[in-house]
């Protein structure tokens, strides 16, 4: 056997080696070994498709399960809610972004004043408690504080007259477009700025006061009032006036309705409209 045959035998299969070792006559009569079949195609793959085409067929059309669909809807709802919240915050801050520097300073001063009023009220209550605890005649001290507290509550309830520094707010409704909710906004803004007593066209404003629209005017607690609407307000004028004139506040809103608004500070405002003391129907003291 030649060297070439030995190399071929060493590298070939057992069937080839056997055929090499047989005589030439036997080799010619023996059937040729079957050729190797091509590698089996990938299961489920169509003939003639490239790998990129098979990948595209696997991705489209998408196969979405019910759980995936629910998660997608939840994420969409969350994103929509965040977008709405961001838009709302942007709208609420637009008025301040467009405000002038002096307006922003005035707003900050008003917030500082409200904080200071709350601190003063807290300190006053703490002082009263200290006086009661340290007084030698606690019964007499308690009586004095009760009388003083009764006067303060009478002012808030509108059962006693009051006087003090404050402002007069006058609104002339030239077009007849002022509605009850606009005047209510003015009352709420004045209360938030520290107003202690308010009177509107001879009607005392208290905690239970309500405003409604009526024919050619507004009703306050069922009492019809007509323009010009005049608010007598007792409080610190340095806080009340800026609160009405903040950007986007009461004065600007009324002026957009073509109303003429004037705010006049004064060292003495008299609020003399009274409300009868009303006995509650159901509430009773727990003391």
Coordinates of N, CA, C and O in Angstrom, one line a residue, residues 113 116-118 120-121 148-149 151-167 186-199 204-207 232-237 239-240 269-273:
X113 N -46.3 88.1 56.8 CA -47.2 88.7 57.7 C -48.2 87.7 58.3 O -48.5 87.7 59.5
X116 N -46.4 85.6 60.8 CA -46.2 86.3 62.0 C -47.5 86.4 62.8 O -47.4 86.3 64.1
X117 N -48.6 86.6 62.2 CA -49.9 86.7 62.9 C -50.1 85.4 63.6 O -50.6 85.3 64.8
X118 N -49.9 84.3 63.0 CA -50.1 83.0 63.6 C -49.1 82.8 64.8 O -49.5 82.2 65.8
X120 N -47.9 85.2 66.6 CA -48.4 86.1 67.7 C -49.6 85.5 68.4 O -49.7 85.5 69.7
X121 N -50.5 84.9 67.6 CA -51.6 84.2 68.3 C -51.2 83.1 69.2 O -51.7 82.9 70.3
X148 N -62.9 88.9 78.5 CA -62.2 89.3 77.3 C -62.4 88.4 76.1 O -62.6 88.9 75.0
X149 N -62.5 87.1 76.4 CA -62.7 86.2 75.3 C -64.1 86.3 74.8 O -64.4 86.2 73.6
X151 N -65.8 89.1 74.6 CA -65.9 90.2 73.7 C -65.3 89.9 72.3 O -65.8 90.3 71.3
X152 N -64.2 89.1 72.3 CA -63.6 88.8 71.1 C -64.5 87.9 70.2 O -64.7 88.1 69.0
X153 N -65.2 86.9 70.9 CA -66.1 86.1 70.2 C -67.3 86.8 69.7 O -67.9 86.5 68.7
X154 N -67.7 87.9 70.5 CA -68.8 88.7 70.0 C -68.5 89.4 68.8 O -69.4 89.6 67.9
X155 N -67.3 89.9 68.6 CA -66.9 90.6 67.4 C -66.9 89.6 66.2 O -67.4 89.9 65.1
X156 N -66.4 88.4 66.5 CA -66.4 87.4 65.4 C -67.8 86.9 65.0 O -68.1 86.7 63.8
X157 N -68.6 86.8 66.0 CA -70.0 86.4 65.8 C -70.9 87.5 65.3 O -72.0 87.3 64.8
X158 N -70.4 88.8 65.3 CA -71.2 89.9 64.8 C -72.2 90.4 65.8 O -73.1 91.2 65.4
X159 N -72.2 90.0 67.0 CA -73.2 90.4 68.0 C -72.8 91.7 68.7 O -73.7 92.3 69.4
X160 N -71.6 92.2 68.5 CA -71.2 93.5 69.1 C -70.5 94.3 68.0 O -69.9 93.8 67.1
X161 N -70.6 95.6 68.2 CA -69.9 96.5 67.2 C -68.4 96.5 67.5 O -67.9 96.1 68.5
X162 N -67.7 96.9 66.4 CA -66.2 96.9 66.5 C -65.7 98.1 65.8 O -66.3 98.7 64.9
X163 N -64.5 98.6 66.2 CA -63.8 99.6 65.5 C -62.3 99.4 65.6 O -61.8 98.8 66.5
X164 N -61.6 100.0 64.6 CA -60.2 99.8 64.6 C -59.6 100.2 63.2 O -60.4 100.6 62.3
X165 N -58.3 100.0 63.0 CA -57.7 100.4 61.7 C -58.2 99.3 60.7 O -58.5 98.2 61.0
X166 N -58.1 99.7 59.4 CA -58.5 98.8 58.4 C -58.6 99.5 57.0 O -57.9 100.5 56.8
X167 N -59.4 99.0 56.2 CA -59.6 99.5 54.8 C -61.1 99.6 54.5 O -61.9 98.9 55.1
X186 N -63.6 87.9 47.4 CA -63.0 89.1 48.1 C -63.1 88.9 49.6 O -62.1 89.2 50.3
X187 N -64.2 88.4 50.1 CA -64.3 88.1 51.6 C -63.3 87.1 52.0 O -62.7 87.3 53.1
X188 N -63.2 86.0 51.3 CA -62.2 85.0 51.7 C -60.8 85.5 51.7 O -60.0 85.1 52.5
X189 N -60.4 86.3 50.7 CA -59.1 86.8 50.6 C -58.8 87.7 51.8 O -57.7 87.7 52.4
X190 N -59.8 88.5 52.2 CA -59.7 89.5 53.3 C -59.5 88.7 54.6 O -58.7 89.0 55.5
X191 N -60.3 87.6 54.8 CA -60.2 86.8 56.0 C -58.8 86.1 56.0 O -58.2 86.1 57.1
X192 N -58.3 85.6 54.9 CA -57.0 85.0 54.9 C -55.9 86.0 55.2 O -54.8 85.6 55.7
X193 N -56.1 87.3 54.9 CA -55.1 88.3 55.2 C -55.2 88.9 56.6 O -54.5 89.8 56.9
X194 N -56.2 88.4 57.4 CA -56.2 88.8 58.8 C -57.4 89.7 59.1 O -57.3 90.3 60.2
X195 N -58.4 89.8 58.3 CA -59.5 90.7 58.6 C -60.3 90.1 59.8 O -60.5 88.9 59.9
X196 N -60.6 91.0 60.8 CA -61.2 90.6 62.0 C -62.7 90.9 62.1 O -63.5 90.3 62.8
X197 N -63.1 91.9 61.3 CA -64.6 92.2 61.2 C -64.8 92.8 59.8 O -64.0 93.6 59.3
X198 N -65.9 92.3 59.2 CA -66.3 92.8 57.8 C -67.7 93.1 57.8 O -68.6 92.4 58.3
X199 N -68.0 94.2 57.1 CA -69.4 94.6 56.8 C -69.6 95.0 55.4 O -68.7 95.7 54.8
X204 N -73.5 92.5 58.3 CA -72.4 92.0 59.0 C -72.0 90.6 58.4 O -72.9 89.7 58.3
X205 N -70.8 90.4 58.1 CA -70.3 89.1 57.6 C -69.7 88.3 58.7 O -68.9 88.7 59.5
X206 N -70.3 87.1 58.9 CA -69.8 86.2 59.9 C -69.5 84.8 59.2 O -69.5 84.7 58.0
X207 N -69.2 83.9 60.1 CA -68.7 82.6 59.6 C -69.8 81.9 58.7 O -69.5 81.2 57.8
X232 N -66.4 97.4 54.5 CA -65.7 98.0 55.7 C -65.0 96.8 56.4 O -65.7 95.9 56.9
X233 N -63.7 96.9 56.5 CA -62.9 95.8 57.0 C -62.0 96.3 58.0 O -61.2 97.3 57.8
X234 N -62.0 95.6 59.2 CA -61.0 96.0 60.3 C -59.9 94.9 60.3 O -60.1 93.7 60.3
X235 N -58.7 95.5 60.3 CA -57.5 94.6 60.3 C -56.3 95.5 60.0 O -56.4 96.7 59.9
X236 N -55.2 94.8 59.8 CA -53.9 95.5 59.5 C -53.9 95.9 58.0 O -53.9 95.0 57.1
X237 N -54.0 97.2 57.7 CA -54.2 97.6 56.3 C -52.9 97.2 55.5 O -53.0 97.0 54.3
X239 N -51.5 94.5 55.5 CA -51.7 93.2 55.0 C -52.9 93.1 54.1 O -52.9 92.3 53.1
X240 N -53.9 93.8 54.4 CA -55.2 93.7 53.7 C -55.1 94.2 52.2 O -55.5 93.6 51.3
X269 N -61.9 102.4 61.3 CA -63.0 101.8 60.6 C -64.1 101.4 61.6 O -63.7 100.7 62.6
X270 N -65.3 101.7 61.4 CA -66.4 101.3 62.3 C -67.3 100.3 61.6 O -67.8 100.6 60.6
X271 N -67.4 99.2 62.3 CA -68.3 98.1 61.8 C -69.4 98.0 62.9 O -69.2 97.4 63.9
X272 N -70.6 98.5 62.5 CA -71.6 98.6 63.5 C -72.9 97.8 63.2 O -73.9 97.8 63.9
X273 N -72.9 97.1 62.1 CA -74.0 96.2 61.7 C -73.9 95.0 62.6 O -72.8 94.4 62.8

